[in-house]
Coordinates of C-alpha atoms and ligand atoms in Angstrom, one line a residue:
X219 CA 164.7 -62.0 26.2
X220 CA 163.6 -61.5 30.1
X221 CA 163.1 -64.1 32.4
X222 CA 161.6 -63.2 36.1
X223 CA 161.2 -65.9 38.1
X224 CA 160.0 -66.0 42.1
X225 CA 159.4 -68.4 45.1
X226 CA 157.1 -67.8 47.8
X227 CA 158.4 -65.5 50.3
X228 CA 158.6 -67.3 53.5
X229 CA 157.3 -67.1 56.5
X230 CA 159.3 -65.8 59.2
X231 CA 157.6 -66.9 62.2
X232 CA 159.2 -70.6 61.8
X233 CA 162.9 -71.7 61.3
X234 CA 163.5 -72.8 57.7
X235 CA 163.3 -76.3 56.3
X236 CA 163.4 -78.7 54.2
X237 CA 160.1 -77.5 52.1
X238 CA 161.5 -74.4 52.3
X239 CA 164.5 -75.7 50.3
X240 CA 162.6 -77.1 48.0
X241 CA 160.6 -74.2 46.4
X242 CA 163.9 -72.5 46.3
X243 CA 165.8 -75.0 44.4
X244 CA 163.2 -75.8 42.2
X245 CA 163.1 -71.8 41.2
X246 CA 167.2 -71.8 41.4
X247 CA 167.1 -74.7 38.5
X248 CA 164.9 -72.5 36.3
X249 CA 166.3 -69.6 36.8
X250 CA 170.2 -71.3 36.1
X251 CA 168.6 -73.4 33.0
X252 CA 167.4 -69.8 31.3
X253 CA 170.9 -68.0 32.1
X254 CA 172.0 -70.8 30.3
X255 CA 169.8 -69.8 27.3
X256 CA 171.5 -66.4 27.2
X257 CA 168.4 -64.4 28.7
X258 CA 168.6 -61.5 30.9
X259 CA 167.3 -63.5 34.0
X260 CA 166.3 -61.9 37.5
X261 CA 165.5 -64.3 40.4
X262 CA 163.7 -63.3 43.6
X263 CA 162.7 -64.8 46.9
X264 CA 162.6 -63.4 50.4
X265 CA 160.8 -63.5 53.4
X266 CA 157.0 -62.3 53.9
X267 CA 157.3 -60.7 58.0
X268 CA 153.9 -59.1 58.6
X269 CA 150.8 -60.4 59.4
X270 CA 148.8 -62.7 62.3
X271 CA 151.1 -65.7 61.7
X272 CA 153.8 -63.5 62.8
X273 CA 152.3 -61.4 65.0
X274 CA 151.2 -64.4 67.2
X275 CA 154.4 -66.4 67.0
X276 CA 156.2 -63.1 68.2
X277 CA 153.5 -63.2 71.2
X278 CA 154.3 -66.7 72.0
X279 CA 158.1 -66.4 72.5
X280 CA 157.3 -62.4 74.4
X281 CA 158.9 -60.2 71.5
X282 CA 158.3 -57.5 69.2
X283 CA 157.2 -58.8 65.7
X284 CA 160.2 -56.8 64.0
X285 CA 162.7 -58.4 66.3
X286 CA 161.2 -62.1 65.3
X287 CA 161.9 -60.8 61.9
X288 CA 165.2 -59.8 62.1
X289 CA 166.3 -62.8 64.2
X290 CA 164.5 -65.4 61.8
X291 CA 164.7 -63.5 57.9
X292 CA 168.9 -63.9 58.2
X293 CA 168.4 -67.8 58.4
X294 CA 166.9 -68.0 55.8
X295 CA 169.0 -65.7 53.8
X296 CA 171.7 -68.0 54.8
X297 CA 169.1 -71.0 54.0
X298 CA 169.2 -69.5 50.5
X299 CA 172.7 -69.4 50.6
X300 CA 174.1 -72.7 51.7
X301 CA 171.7 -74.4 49.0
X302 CA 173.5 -72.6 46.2
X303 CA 170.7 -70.5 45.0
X304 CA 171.4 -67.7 42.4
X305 CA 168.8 -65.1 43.4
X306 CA 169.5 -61.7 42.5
X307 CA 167.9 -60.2 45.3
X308 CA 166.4 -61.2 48.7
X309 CA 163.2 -59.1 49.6
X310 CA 162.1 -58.2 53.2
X311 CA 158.6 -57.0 53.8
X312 CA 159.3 -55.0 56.3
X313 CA 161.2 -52.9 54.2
X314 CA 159.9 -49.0 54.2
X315 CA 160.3 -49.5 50.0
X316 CA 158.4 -52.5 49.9
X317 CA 155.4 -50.6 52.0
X318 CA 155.8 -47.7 49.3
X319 CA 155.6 -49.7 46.1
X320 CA 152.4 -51.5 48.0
X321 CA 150.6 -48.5 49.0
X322 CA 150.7 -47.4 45.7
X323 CA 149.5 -50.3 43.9
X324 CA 146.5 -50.5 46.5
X325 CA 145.7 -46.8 45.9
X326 CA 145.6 -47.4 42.3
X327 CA 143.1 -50.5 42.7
X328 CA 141.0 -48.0 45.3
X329 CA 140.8 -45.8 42.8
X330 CA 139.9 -48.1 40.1
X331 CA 136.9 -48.8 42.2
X332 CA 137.5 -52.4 42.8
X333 CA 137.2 -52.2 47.1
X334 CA 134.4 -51.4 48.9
X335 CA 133.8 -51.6 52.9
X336 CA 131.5 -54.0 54.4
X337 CA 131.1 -56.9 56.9
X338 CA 132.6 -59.9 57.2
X339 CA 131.6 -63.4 58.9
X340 CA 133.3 -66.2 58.6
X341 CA 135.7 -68.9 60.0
X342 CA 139.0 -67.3 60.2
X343 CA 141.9 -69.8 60.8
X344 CA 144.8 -67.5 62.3
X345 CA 148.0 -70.1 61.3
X346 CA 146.6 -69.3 57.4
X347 CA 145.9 -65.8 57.9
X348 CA 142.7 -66.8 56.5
X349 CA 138.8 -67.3 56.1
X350 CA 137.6 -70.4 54.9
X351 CA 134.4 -71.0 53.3
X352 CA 132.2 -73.4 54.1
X353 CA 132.9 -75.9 51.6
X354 CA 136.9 -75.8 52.9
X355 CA 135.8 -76.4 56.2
X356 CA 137.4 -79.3 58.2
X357 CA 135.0 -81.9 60.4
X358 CA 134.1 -80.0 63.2
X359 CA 134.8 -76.1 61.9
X360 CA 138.6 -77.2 61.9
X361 CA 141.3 -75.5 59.9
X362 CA 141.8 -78.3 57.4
X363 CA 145.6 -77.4 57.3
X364 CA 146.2 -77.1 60.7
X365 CA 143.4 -79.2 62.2
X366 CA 142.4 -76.7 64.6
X367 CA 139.1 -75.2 66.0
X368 CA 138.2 -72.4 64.4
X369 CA 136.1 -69.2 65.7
X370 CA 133.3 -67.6 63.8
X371 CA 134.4 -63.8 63.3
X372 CA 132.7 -60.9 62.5
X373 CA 134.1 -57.8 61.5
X374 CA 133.9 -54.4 59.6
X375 CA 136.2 -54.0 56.6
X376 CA 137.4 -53.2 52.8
X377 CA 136.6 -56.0 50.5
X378 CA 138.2 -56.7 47.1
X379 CA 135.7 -57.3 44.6
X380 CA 136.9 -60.8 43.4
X381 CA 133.8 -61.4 42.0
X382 CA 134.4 -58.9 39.4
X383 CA 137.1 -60.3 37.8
X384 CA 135.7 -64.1 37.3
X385 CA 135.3 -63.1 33.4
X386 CA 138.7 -61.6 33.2
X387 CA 140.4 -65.1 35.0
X388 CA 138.8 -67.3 32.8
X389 CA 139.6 -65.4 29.6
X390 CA 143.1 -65.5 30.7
X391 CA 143.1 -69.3 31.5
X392 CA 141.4 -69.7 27.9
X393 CA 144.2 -67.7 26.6
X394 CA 147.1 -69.7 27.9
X395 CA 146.8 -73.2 28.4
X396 CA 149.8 -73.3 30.3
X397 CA 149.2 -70.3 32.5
X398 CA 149.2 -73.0 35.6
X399 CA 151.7 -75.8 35.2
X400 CA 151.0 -79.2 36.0
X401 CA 147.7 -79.1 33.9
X402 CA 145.8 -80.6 37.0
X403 CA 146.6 -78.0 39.2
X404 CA 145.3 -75.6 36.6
X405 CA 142.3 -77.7 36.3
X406 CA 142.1 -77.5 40.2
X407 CA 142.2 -73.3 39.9
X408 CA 140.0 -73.6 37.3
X409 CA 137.3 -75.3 39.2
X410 CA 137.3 -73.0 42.1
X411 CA 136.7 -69.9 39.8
X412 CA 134.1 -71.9 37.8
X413 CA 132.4 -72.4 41.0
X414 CA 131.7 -68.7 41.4
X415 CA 134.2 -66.5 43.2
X416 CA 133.3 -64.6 46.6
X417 CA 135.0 -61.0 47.1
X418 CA 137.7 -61.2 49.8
X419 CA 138.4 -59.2 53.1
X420 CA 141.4 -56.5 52.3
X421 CA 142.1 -55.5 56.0
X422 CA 141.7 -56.1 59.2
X423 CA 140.5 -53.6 62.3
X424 CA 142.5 -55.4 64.8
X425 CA 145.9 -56.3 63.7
X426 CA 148.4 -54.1 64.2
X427 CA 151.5 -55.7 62.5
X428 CA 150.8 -54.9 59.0
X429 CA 150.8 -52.2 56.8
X430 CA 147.6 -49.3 57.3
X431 CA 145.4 -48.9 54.3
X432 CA 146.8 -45.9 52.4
X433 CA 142.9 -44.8 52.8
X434 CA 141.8 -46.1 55.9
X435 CA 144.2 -45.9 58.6
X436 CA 142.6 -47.3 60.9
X437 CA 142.5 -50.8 59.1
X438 CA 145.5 -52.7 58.5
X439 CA 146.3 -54.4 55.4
X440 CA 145.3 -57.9 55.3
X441 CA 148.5 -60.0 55.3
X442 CA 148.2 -61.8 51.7
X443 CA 148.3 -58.3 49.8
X444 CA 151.4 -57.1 50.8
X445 CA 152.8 -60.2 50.1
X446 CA 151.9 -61.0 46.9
X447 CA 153.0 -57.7 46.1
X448 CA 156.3 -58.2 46.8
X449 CA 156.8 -59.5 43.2
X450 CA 156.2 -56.5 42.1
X451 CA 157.9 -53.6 44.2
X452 CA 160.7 -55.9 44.5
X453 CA 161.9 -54.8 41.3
X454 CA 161.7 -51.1 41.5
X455 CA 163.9 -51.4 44.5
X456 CA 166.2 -54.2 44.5
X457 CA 169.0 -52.1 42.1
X458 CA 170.0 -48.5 43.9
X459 CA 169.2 -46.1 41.5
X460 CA 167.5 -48.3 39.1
X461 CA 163.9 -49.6 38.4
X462 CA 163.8 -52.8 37.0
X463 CA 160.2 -53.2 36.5
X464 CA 160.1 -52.7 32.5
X465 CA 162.7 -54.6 32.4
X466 CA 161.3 -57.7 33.9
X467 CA 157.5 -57.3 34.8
X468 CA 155.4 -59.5 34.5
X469 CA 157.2 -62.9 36.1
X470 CA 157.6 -65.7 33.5
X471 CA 157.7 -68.4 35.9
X472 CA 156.4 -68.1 39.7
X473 CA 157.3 -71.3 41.6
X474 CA 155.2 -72.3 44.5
X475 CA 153.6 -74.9 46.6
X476 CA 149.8 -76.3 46.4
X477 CA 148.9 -74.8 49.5
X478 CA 148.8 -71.7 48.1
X479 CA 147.2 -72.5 45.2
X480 CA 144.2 -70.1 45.7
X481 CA 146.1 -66.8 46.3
X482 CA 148.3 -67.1 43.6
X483 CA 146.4 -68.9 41.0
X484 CA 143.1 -66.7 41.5
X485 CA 143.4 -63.7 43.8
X486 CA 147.1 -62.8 42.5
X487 CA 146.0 -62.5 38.5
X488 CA 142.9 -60.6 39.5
X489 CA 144.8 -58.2 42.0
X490 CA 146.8 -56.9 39.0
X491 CA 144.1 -56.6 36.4
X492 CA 142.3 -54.4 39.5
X493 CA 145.6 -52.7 39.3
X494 CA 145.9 -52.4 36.0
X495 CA 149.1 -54.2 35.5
X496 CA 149.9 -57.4 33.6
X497 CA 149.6 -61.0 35.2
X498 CA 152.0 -63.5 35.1
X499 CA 153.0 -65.6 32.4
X500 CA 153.0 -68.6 33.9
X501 CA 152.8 -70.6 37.9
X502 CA 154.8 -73.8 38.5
X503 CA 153.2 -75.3 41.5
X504 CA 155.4 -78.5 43.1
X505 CA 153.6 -80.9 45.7
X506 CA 154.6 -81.9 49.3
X507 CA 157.8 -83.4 50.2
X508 CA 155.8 -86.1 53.3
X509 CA 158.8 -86.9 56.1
X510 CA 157.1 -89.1 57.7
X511 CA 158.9 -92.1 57.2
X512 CA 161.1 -93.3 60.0
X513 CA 163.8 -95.6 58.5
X514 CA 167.7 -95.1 60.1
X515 CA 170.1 -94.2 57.2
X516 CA 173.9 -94.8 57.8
X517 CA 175.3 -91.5 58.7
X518 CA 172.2 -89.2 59.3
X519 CA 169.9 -90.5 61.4
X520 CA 166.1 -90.4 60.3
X521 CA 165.7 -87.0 60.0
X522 CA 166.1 -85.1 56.7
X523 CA 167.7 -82.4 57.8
X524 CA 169.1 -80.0 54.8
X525 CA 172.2 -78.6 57.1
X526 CA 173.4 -82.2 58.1
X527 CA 173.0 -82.9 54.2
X528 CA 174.5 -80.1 53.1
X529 CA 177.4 -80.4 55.9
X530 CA 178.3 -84.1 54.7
X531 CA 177.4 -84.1 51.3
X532 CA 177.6 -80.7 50.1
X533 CA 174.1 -78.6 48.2
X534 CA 174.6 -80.5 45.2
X535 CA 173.6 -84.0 46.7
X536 CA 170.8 -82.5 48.0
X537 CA 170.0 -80.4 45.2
X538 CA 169.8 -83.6 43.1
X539 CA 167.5 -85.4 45.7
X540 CA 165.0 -82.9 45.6
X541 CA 164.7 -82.8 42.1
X542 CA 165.0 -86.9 41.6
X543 CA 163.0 -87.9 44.5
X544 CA 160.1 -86.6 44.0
X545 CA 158.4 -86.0 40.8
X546 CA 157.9 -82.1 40.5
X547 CA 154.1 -81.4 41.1
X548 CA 153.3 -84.5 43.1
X549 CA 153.4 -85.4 46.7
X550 CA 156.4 -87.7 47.7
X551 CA 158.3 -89.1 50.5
X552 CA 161.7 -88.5 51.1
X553 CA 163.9 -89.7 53.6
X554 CA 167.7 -90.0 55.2
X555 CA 167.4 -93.3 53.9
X556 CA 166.3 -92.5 50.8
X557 CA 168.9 -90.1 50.1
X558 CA 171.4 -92.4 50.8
X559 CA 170.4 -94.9 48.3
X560 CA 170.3 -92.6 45.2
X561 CA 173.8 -90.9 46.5
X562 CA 175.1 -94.0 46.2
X563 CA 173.8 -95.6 43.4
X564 CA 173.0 -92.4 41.0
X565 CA 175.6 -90.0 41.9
X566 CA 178.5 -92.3 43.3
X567 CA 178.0 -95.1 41.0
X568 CA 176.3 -93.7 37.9
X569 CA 177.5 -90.1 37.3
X570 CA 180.6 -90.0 39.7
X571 CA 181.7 -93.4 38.4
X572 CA 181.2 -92.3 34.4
X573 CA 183.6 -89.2 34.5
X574 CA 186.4 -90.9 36.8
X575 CA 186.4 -94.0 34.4
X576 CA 186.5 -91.9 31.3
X577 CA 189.1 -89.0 32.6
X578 CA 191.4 -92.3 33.4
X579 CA 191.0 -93.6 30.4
X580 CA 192.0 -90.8 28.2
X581 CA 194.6 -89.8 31.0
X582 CA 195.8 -93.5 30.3
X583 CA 195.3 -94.6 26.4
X584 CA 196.2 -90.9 25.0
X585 CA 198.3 -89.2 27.1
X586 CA 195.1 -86.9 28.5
X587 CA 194.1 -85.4 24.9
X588 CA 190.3 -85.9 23.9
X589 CA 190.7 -88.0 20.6
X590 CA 189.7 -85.6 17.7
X591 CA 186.4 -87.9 16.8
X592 CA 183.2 -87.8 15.0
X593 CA 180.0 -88.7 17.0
X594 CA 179.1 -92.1 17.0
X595 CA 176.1 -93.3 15.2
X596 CA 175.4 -95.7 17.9
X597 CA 174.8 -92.5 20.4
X598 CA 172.3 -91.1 17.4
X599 CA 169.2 -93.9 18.3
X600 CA 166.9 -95.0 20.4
X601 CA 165.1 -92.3 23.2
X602 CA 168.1 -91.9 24.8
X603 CA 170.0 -90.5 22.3
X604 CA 172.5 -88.5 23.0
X605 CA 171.5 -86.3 19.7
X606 CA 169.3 -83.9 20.8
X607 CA 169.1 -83.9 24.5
X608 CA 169.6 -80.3 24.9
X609 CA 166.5 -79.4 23.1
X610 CA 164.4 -82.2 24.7
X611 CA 165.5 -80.9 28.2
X612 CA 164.7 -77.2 27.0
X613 CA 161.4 -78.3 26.2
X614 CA 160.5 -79.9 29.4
X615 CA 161.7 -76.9 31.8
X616 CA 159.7 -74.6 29.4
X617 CA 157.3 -76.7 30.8
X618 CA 158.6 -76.8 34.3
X619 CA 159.0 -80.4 34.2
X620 CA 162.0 -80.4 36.3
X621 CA 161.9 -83.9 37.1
X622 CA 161.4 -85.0 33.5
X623 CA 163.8 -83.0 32.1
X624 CA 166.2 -84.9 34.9
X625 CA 164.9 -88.0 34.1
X626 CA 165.4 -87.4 30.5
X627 CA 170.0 -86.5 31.5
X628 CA 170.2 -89.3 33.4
X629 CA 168.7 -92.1 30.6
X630 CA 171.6 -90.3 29.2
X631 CA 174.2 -90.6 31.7
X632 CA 173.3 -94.4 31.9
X633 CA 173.5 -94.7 28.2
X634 CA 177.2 -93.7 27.8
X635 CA 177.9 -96.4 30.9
X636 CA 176.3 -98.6 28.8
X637 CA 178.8 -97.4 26.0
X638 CA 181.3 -98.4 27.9
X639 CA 180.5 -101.6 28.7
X640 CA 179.6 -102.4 25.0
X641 CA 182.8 -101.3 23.6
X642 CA 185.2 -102.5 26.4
X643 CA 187.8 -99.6 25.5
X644 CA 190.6 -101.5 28.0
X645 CA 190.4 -104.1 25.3
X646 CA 190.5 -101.6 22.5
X647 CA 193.5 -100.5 23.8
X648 CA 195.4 -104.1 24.2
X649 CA 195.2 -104.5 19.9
X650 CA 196.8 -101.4 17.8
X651 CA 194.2 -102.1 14.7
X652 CA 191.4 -100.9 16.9
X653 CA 193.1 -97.3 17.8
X654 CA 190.4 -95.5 15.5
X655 CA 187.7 -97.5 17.5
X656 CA 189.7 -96.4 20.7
X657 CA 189.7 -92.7 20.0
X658 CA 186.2 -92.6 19.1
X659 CA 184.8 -94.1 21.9
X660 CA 186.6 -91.9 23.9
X661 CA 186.1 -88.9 22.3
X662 CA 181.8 -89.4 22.6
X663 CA 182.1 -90.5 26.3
X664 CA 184.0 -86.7 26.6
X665 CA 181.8 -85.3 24.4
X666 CA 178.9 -86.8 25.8
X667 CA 180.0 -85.9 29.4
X668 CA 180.6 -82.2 28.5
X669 CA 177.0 -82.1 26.9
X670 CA 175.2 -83.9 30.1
X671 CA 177.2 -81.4 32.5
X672 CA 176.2 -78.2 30.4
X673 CA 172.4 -79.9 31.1
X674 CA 173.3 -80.4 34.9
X675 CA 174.5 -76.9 35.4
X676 CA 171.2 -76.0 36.9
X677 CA 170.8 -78.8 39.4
X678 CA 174.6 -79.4 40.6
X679 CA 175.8 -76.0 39.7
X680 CA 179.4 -76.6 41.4
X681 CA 179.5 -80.3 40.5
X682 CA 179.0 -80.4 36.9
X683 CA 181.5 -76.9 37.0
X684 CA 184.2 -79.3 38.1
X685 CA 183.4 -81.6 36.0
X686 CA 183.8 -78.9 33.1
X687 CA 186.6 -77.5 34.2
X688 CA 188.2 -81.2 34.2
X689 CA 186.9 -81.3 30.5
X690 CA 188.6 -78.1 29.4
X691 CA 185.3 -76.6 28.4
X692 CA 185.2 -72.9 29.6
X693 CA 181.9 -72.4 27.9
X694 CA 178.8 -72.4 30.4
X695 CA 175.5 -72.1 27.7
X696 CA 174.0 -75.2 26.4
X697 CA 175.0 -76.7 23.6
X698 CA 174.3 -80.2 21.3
X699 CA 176.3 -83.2 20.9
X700 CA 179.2 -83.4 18.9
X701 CA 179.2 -79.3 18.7
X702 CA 183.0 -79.6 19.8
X703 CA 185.8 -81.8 18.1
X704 CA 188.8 -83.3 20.7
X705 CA 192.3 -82.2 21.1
X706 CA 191.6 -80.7 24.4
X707 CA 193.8 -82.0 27.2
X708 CA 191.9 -83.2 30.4
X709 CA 192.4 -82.9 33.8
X710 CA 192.0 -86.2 35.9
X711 CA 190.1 -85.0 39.5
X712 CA 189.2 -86.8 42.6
X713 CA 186.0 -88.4 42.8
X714 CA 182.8 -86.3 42.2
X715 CA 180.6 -88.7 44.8
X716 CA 182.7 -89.7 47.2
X717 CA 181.9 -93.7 48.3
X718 CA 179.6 -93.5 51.7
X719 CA 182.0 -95.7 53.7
Ligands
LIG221 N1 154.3 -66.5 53.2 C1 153.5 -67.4 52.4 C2 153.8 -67.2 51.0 C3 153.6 -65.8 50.5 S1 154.0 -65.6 48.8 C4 153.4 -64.2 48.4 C5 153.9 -68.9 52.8 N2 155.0 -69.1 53.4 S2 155.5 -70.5 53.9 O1 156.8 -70.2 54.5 O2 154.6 -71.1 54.7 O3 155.7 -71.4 52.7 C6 156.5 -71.1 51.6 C7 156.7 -72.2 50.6 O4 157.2 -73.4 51.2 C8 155.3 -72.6 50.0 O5 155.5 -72.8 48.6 C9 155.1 -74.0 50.6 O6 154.3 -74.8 49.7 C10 156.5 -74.5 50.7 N3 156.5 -75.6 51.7 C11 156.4 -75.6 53.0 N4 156.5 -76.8 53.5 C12 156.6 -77.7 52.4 C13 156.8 -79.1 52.3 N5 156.8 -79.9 53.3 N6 157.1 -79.6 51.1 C14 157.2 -78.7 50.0 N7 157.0 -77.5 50.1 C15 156.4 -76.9 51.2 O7 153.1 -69.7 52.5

């Protein structure tokens, strides 16, 4: 089975940040979690380099619009990087194969009869590359993004016939009730289509960084169409020599932001039933991370800045945050301070704490050989059971839940603390009668540690491979409780979390 899953490519007329991160991660953690599963996974993000928001941030600073590009796409390739994300290929739009596979896809849809030329008036906001209707409109004409004034335009040029596809899009949202992901962001795109859909503006006469219309040279490909597109051609470039596009087409999950809703939710399905090729399978669409809050942590200031996390703390920590912090699909704040907290008392005192106590224990009560155990029926009840958490957390990432399906790993980590606690194995191992009891405890706090890690793969991807390696568990796919007996012998390892101080 084939899993294709995308972020956003990214702007490159600003310097990567945080919410830049973020989509990433959040794709990297699906993509990891269906490696895991044994598919044939291909992950792809990039940078999107044509277009007015480029154009006019290449203006500002007195350079060519390719030389922004270049300067700007290698951070965040190395933004990509430092995070830990798996991507199997990093697409520029600027590349010549990128403009081939788009020019040919646009050809198809002109051919298919779905543009037509005409005249446009509207408010354009440049920062979106974008007309607004009336009912988007800020107070005062104002881009309600960017709070700016906007101009009326008028112009002459191709239109895609949206309109025609408004039975298509909502047979397809009939036909998968999960085609948008959280439900009220579907029921968000549903609405706008529901409220009749306009045809949009294809090209623009007076651009000139962007790619001509394989028709019309003389109008330049509106900004949002190449980029969308990049899904696509990526594939039939991104191995020499190979085509990848049966192989993968169409994207199973494509991760992105709320402010881009509309383009991907709407204009993106309809694009490729104009061009005759399959839509997605499914969108995952996060909220905001707000930094507005202006609290001091200890060691980084007030600014959530993902280098000075990633310097101190390494991607894992940061990794975690993202996912933790801020319940996927929603709006939340997050902060130095607020990192700090859950570094300390999550992964220092929760996760950290659980292996180094249970490493020592075996290192110290049998000579660093997991017992040879059966799982405890104790670890069998209650809704944080260890039993079964691989398939819960399958089930909420099919959903692209990512939070939830954290949520659901940790009830688990603090269980076996709990388990700890309740059997008091240092005072197991005072009385001789209560060896039995000894080595089953510690064998289901190993056990149960190897199972959480295999789950935490995706999030703290070098972390919980420590942590395996530590265990003596070479296998990397998930797998349910109690699936391995003991007799393996342990490595003790310095602490996973290092304390703040
Ligand atoms: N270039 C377009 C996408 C084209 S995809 C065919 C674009 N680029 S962007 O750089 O502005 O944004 C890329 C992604 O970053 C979007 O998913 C956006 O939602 C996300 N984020 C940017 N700032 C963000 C936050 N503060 N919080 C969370 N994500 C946000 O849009």
């Amino acid at each position: 089975m084939s899993f294709y899953v995308t972020t956003p490519i990214y702007y490159v007329n600003a310097e990567p940040h945080l919410g830049h991160a973020y989509t990433t991660i959040a794709a990297d953690i699906l993509a990891r979690h269906h490696r895991q599963r044994g598919e044939d996974v291909f992950f792809l993000t990039g940078t999107d380099e044509h277009g007015e928001p480029v154009a006019l941030a290449a203006e500002r600073e007195g350079v060519e619009p390719q030389e922004l590009a270049d300067r700007n796409a290698p951070k965040f390739e190395r933004m990509v990087e430092r995070i830990g994300a798996s991507n199997d290929f990093f697409i520029r739009t600027s590349d010549p194969r990128h403009a081939d596979g788009v020019a040919a896809v646009m050809q198809t849809v002109y051919d298919n009869g779905h543009v037509y030329e005409g005249v446009y008036e509207g408010w354009y906001c440049p920062r979106c590359a974008d007309f607004k209707t009336e009912r988007e409109l800020g107070p005062g004409n104002t881009c309600p993004i960017h709070e700016i004034p906007l101009e009326r335009e008028r112009e002459e040029n191709w239109f895609f016939r949206l309109s025609a596809f408004e039975a298509d899009l909502k047979r397809l949202y009939a036909e998968r009730a999960d085609f948008v992901v959280p439900g009220f962001r579907r029921n968000e795109a549903l609405s706008f289509i529901d409220q009749g859909l306009e045809d949009v503006s294809l090209s623009r006469p007076k651009l000139e960084w962007g790619m001509p219309l394989p028709w019309d040279q003389s109008q330049r490909m509106y900004v949002w169409f190449d980029a969308l597109l990049n899904y696509y051609t990526a594939l039939s470039f991104a191995r020499d020599g190979e085509d990848l596009t049966d192989r993968f087409w169409p994207p199973s999950r494509q991760v992105l932001g709320k402010d881009i809703l509309k383009f991907h939710a709407v204009i993106w399905p309809a694009l490729l039933i104009a061009a005759g090729l399959e839509p997605p399978r499914g969108l995952a669409i996060h909220g905001f991370l707000l930094m507005g809050e202006k609290k001091m942590s200890k060691s980084l200031g007030n600014v959530l800045d993902p280098n000075q996390v990633i310097d101190r703390f390494g991607p894992d920590a940061l990794r975690f945050y993202c996912a933790r912090e801020v319940s996927f699909g929603q709006d939340g704040n997050v902060s130095a301070a607020g990192f700090e907290a859950r570094y300390e008392a999550e992964l220092a005192n929760e996760l950290g704490n659980l292996a180094s106590r249970t490493l020592a224990m075996i290192d110290r009560y049998r000579d660093g050989v997991v017992p040879d155990a059966e799982p405890d029926p104790a670890l069998a009840e209650g809704p944080d059971a260890l039993e079964g958490v691989d398939g819960e957390v399958r089930a909420l990432l099919d959903r692209a839940e990512l939070s939830q399906a954290l949520e659901a790993i940790w009830t688990r980590v603090r269980r076996l603390n709990r388990y700890v606690e309740e059997n008091r194995p240092w005072d197991l191992a005072k009385d001789e009668s209560e060896a039995d009891r000894l080595d089953l405890v510690l064998y289901n706090l190993a056990e149960g540690i190897r199972v959480l890690a295999l789950l935490l793969i995706p999030y703290m991807p070098e972390t919980s491979g420590r942590l395996l390696e530590a265990l003596a568990e070479g296998n990397r796919e998930l797998d349910a409780f109690g699936a391995r007996g003991g007799g393996q012998s342990i490595d003790r390892i310095p602490a996973l979390f290092p304390k703040l101080d």
